[in-house]
Coordinates of C-alpha atoms and ligand atoms in Angstrom, one line a residue:
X1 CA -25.6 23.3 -50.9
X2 CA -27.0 23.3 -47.1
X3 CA -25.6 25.5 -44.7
X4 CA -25.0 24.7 -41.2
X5 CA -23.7 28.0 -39.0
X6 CA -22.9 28.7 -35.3
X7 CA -21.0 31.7 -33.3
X8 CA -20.1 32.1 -30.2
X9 CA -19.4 35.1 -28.0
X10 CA -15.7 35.8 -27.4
X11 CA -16.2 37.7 -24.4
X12 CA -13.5 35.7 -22.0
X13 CA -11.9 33.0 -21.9
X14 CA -14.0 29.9 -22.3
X15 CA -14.4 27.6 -19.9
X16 CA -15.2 23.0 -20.2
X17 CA -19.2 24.1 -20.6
X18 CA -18.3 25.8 -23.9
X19 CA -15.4 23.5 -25.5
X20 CA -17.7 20.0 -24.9
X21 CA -21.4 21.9 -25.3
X22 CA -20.0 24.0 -29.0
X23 CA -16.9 23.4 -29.9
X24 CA -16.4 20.2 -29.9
X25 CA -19.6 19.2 -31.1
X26 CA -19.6 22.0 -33.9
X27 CA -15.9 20.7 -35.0
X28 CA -16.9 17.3 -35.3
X29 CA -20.4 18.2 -37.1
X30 CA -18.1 20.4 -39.6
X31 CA -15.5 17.5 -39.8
X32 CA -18.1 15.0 -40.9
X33 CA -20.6 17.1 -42.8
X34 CA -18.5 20.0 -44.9
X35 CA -17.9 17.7 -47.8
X36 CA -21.4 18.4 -48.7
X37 CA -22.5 21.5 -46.8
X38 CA -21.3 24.9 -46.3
X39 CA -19.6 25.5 -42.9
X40 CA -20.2 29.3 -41.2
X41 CA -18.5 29.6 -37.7
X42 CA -18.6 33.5 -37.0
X43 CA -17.2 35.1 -34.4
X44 CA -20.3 37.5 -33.1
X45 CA -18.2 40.3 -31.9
X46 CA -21.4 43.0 -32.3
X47 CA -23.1 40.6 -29.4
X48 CA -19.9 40.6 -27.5
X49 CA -20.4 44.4 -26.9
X50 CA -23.8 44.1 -25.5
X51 CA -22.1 43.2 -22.0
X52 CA -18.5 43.5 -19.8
X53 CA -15.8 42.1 -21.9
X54 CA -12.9 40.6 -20.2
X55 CA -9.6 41.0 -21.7
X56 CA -8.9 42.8 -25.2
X57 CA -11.4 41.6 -27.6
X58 CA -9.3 41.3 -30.8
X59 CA -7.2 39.2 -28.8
X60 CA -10.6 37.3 -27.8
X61 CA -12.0 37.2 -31.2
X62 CA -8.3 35.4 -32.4
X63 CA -8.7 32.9 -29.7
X64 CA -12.0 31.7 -30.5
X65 CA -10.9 30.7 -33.7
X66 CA -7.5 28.9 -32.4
X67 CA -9.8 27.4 -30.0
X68 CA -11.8 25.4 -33.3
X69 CA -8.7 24.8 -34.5
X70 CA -7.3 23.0 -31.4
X71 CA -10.0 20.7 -31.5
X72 CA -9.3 19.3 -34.6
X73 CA -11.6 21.6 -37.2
X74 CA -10.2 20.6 -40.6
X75 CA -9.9 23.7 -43.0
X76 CA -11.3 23.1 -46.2
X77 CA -13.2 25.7 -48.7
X78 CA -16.4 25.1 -48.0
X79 CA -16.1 26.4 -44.0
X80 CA -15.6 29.9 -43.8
X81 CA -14.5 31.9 -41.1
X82 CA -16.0 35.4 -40.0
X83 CA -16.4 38.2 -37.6
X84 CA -20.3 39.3 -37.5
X85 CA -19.2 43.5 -37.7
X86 CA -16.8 42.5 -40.5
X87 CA -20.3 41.9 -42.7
X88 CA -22.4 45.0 -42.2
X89 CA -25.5 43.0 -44.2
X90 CA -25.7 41.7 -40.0
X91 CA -26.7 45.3 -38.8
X92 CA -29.0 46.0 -41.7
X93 CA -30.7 42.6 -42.2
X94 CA -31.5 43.3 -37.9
X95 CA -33.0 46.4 -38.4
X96 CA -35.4 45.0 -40.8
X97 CA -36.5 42.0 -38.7
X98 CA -36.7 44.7 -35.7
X99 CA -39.9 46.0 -37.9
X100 CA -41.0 42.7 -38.0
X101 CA -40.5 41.7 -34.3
X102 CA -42.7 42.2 -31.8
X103 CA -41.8 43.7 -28.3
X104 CA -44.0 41.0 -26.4
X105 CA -41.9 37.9 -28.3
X106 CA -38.5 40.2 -27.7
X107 CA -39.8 40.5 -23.8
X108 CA -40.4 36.9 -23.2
X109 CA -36.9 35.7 -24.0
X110 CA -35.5 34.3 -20.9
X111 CA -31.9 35.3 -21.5
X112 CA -33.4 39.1 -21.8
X113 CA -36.0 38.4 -18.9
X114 CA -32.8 36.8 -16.8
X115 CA -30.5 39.5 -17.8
X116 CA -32.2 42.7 -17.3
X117 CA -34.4 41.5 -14.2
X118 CA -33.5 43.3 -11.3
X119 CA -31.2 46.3 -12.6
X120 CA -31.9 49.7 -13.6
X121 CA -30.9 49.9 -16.7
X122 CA -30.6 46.9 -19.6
X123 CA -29.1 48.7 -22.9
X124 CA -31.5 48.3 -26.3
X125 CA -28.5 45.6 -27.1
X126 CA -29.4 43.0 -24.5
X127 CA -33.3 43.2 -25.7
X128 CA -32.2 43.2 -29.5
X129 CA -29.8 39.9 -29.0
X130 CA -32.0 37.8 -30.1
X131 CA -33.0 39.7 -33.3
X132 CA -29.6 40.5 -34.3
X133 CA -28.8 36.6 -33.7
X134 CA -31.8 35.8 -36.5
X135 CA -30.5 38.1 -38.9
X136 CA -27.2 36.0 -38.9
X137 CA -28.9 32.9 -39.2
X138 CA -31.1 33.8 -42.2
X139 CA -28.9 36.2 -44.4
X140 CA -27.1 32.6 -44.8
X141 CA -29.9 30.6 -45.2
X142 CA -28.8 28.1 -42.7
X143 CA -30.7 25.1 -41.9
X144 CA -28.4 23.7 -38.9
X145 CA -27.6 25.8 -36.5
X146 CA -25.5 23.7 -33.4
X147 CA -26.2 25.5 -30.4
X148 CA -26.2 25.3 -26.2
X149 CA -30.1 24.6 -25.0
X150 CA -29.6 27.9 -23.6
X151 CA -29.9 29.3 -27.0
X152 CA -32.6 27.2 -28.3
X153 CA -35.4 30.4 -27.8
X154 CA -34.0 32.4 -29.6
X155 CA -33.8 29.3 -32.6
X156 CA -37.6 29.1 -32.2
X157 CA -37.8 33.4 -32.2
X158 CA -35.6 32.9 -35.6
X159 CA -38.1 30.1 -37.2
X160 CA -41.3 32.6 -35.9
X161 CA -39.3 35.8 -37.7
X162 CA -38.7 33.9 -40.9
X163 CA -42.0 32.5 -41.2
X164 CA -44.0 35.8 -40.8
X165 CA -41.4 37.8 -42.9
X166 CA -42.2 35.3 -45.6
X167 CA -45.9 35.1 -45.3
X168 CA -45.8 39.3 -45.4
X169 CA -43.1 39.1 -48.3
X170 CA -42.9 36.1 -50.2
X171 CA -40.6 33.7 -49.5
X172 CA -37.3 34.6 -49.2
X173 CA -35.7 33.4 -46.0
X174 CA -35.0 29.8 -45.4
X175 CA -36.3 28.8 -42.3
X176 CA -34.1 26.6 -39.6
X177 CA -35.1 23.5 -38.7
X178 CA -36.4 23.2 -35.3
X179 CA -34.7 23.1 -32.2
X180 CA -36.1 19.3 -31.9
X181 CA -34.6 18.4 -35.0
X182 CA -30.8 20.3 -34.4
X183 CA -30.6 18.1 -31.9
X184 CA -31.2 14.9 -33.7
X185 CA -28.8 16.0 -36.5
X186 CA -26.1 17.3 -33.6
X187 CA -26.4 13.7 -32.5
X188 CA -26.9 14.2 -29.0
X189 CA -30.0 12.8 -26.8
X190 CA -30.7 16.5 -25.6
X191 CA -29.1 20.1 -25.6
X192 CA -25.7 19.6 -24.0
X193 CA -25.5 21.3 -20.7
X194 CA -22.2 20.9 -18.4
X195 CA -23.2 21.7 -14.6
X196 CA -21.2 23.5 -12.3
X197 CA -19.1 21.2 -10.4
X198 CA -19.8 22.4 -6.8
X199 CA -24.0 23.0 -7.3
X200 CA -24.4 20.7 -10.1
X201 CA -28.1 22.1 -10.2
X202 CA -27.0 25.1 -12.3
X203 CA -24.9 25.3 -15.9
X204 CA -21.5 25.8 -15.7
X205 CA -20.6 29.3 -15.7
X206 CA -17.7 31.9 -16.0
X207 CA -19.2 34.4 -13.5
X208 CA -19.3 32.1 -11.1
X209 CA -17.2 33.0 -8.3
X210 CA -16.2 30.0 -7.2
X211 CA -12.7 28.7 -9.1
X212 CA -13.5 25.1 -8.0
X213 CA -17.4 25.6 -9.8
X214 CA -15.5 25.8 -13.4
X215 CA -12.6 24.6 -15.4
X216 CA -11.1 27.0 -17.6
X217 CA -9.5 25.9 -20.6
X218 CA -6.4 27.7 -19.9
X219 CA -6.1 25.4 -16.2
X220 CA -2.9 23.5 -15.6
X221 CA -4.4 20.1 -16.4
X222 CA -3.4 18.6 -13.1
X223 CA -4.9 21.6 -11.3
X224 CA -8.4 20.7 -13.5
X225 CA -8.2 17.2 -12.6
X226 CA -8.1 18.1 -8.5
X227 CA -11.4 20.3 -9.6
X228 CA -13.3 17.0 -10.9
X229 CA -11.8 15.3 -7.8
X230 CA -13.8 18.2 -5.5
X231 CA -17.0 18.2 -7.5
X232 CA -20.7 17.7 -5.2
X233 CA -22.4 14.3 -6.3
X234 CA -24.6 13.1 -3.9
X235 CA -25.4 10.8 -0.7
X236 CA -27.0 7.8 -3.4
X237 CA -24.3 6.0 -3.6
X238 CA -24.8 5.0 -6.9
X239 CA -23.5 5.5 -10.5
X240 CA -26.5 6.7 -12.5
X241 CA -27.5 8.9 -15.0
X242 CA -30.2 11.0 -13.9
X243 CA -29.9 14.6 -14.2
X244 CA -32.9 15.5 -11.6
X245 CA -31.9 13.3 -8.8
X246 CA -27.9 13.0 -9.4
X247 CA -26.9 16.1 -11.3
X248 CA -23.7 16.1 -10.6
X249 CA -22.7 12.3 -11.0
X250 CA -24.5 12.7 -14.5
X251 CA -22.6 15.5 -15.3
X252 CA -19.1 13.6 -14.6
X253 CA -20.6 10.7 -16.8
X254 CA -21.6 13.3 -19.4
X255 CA -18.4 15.1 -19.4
X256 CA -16.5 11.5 -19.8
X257 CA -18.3 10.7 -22.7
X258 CA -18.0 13.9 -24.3
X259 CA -14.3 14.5 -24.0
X260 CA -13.7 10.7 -25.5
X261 CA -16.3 11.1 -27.9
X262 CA -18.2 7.6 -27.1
X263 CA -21.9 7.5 -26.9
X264 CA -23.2 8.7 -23.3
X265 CA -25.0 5.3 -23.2
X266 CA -21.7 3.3 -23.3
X267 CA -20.6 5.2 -20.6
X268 CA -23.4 4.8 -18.7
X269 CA -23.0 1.2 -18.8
X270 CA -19.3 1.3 -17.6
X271 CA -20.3 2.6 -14.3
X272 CA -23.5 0.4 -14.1
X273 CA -23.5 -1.0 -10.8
X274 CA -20.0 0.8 -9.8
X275 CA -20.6 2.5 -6.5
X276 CA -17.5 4.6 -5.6
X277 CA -18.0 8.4 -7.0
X278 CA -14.3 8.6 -6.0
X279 CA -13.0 6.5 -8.8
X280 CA -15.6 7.8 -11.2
X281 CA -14.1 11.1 -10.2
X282 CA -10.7 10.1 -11.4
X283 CA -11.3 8.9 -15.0
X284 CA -13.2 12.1 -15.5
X285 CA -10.1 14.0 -14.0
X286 CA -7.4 12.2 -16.3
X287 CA -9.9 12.4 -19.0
X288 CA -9.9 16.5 -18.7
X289 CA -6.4 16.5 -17.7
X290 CA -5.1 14.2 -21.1
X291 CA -7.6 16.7 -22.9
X292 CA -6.5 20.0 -21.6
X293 CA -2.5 18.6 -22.3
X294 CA -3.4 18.0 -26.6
X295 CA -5.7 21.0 -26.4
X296 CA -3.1 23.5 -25.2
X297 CA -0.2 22.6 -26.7
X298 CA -1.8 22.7 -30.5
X299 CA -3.4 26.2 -28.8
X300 CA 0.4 27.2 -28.7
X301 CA 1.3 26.1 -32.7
X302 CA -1.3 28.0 -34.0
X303 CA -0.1 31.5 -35.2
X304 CA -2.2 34.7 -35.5
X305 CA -1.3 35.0 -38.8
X306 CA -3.4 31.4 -39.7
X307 CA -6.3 32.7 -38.2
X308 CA -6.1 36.5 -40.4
X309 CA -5.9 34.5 -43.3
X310 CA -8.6 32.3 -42.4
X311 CA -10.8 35.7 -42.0
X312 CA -9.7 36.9 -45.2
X313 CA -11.0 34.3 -47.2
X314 CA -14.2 34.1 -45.1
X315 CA -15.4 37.3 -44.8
X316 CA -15.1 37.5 -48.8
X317 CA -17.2 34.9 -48.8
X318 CA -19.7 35.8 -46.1
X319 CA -20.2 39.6 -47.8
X320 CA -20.9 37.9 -51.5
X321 CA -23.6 35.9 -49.5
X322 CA -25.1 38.3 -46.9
X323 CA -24.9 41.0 -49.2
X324 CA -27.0 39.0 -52.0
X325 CA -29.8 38.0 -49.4
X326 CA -29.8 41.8 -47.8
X327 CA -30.7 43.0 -51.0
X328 CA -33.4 40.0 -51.7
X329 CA -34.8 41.5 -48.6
X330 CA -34.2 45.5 -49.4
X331 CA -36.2 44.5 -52.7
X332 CA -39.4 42.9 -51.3
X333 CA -39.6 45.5 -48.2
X334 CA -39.6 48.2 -51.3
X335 CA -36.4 49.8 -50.0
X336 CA -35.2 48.8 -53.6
X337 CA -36.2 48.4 -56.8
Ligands
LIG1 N1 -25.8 33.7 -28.7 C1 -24.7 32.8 -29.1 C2 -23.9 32.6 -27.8 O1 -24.4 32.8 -26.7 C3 -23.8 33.5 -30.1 C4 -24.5 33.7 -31.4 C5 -24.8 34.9 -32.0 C6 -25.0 32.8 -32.3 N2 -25.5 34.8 -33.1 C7 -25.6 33.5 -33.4 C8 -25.0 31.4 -32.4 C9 -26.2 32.8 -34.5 C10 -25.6 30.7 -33.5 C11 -26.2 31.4 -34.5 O2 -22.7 32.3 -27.8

């Protein structure tokens, strides 16, 4: 059976960026496929400690999970729940790959490049990301891997790591598919990228200052719909999508389509020919007000105890699997017989 596997950082709170660019997508990809494919969604709590964390990150790590479960991500025993340090085959496999890495590929990651520019120190952590990140792909053998276009480097750097490690080796990793081809079986046009709503130019972000720039999935709905209502659009006057002239009109569109799951073409219609961003503005705002309403009040049903259990089960699982491919690995390196 296929795998398909994703993880995100429970650092803070998450904000609208990550709910419609992974969650959402990842629960509906899980709900559709994991009849017939295995389902990993892993907490990567080893890359949380690379940078700040805000808040207490057990509590974090427990919220991440509610947060799939919110959204409608239908348990079943083929998705398995896990936290990366809870599978020490993560560590081991990364150290491996780190002899198989170059520093020059490591270097020209732009999350690395962005992160580390300008300071005087960057830990090892922040430079290994992306090699720790492969190890968790591979040690599952997963082909899918539904991810932010932010991410999609370190996809290719995963692909590159496999490929060589086999060539030197013999085959033993399976490699991902390509970042051109997650997309197609994510279903979207392109990597799903929500813009801040005051400079529409950049992603959505939670170290953005500015509380108007972001909606937080813990915002009073009515408070997140007068965000949409102060978003930038533009001077065109007209209801297009086109992400390099009107970023921040096609970011409302985008965001409308996502939330009600209809194809961004339909909705692209509805507002063909529409001029007033003002009304635009205010389906988008009930949209992420009716969201944020379901979404925290199933936040509130789900117990702690639901998602321990959940980890129980998967982290079984995910040490029967990792450990099997670690020593695949261990064994063709020569670090066991
Ligand atoms: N880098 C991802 C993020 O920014 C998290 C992550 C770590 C991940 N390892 C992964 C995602 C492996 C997919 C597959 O949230």
């Amino acid at each position: 059976m296929k795998t398909i596997l994703t993880g995100i950082r429970a650092n803070s709170e998450l904000h609208l960026g990550h709910y419609l660019g992974v969650i959402i997508p990842m629960t509906r990809l899980a709900n559709k496929y994991s009849k017939d494919y295995n389902v990993n969604i892993f907490v990567p709590d080893l890359h949380s400690i690379v940078s700040e964390i805000d808040g207490d990150l057990q509590k974090n790590i427990v919220r991440t999970i509610k947060y799939y479960l919110a959204a409608g991500l239908e348990i079943n025993d083929n998705i398995h729940i896990y936290r990366q340090s809870y599978i020490p085959a993560h560590s081991e496999l990364c150290w491996i790959l780190n002899c198989v890495a170059t520093m020059g590929e490591a270097s020209r990651m732009t999350q690395y490049k962005e992160k580390s520019e300008g300071r005087e120190s960057c830990n090892v952590g922040i430079f290994d990301y992306p090699v720790l990140m492969a190890a968790d792909i591979l040690l599952y053998s997963a082909e899918y891997v539904p991810i932010g276009e932010d991410q999609f480097q370190h996809i290719e750097l995963t692909r590159n790591l496999a490929t060589r490690f086999n060539h030197k080796y013999g085959e033993i990793f399976t490699v991902p598919v390509k970042t051109a081809d997650q997309v197609k079986f994510m279903g979207v046009s392109d990597g799903i990228r929500i813009r801040d709503l005051l400079n529409p130019e950049k992603k959505m972000s939670k170290s953005t200052k500015a509380e108007n720039s972001k909606i937080m999935l813990d915002d009073e709905p009515a408070r997140a719909a007068k965000k949409i209502m102060s978003a930038t659009t533009d001077s065109l006057g007209k209801i297009k999508f086109d992400m390099f002239n009107q970023p921040g009109v096609s970011n409302l569109l985008q965001i409308e389509a996502l939330i009600n799951d209809r194809p961004l073409q339909d909705v692209i219609s509805d507002w063909a020919g529409e001029t007033r961003y003002g009304e635009l503005k205010k389906k988008v705002g009930e949209s992420v007000s009716t969201m944020l309403t379901g979404f925290q009040k199933k936040l509130g049903e789900i117990s702690d105890d639901e998602v321990f259990s959940l980890f129980q089960s998967g982290e079984d699982y995910a040490n029967k699997v990792a450990t099997a491919k670690l020593l695949e690995v261990q064994r063709a390196v020569g670090l066991r017989d």
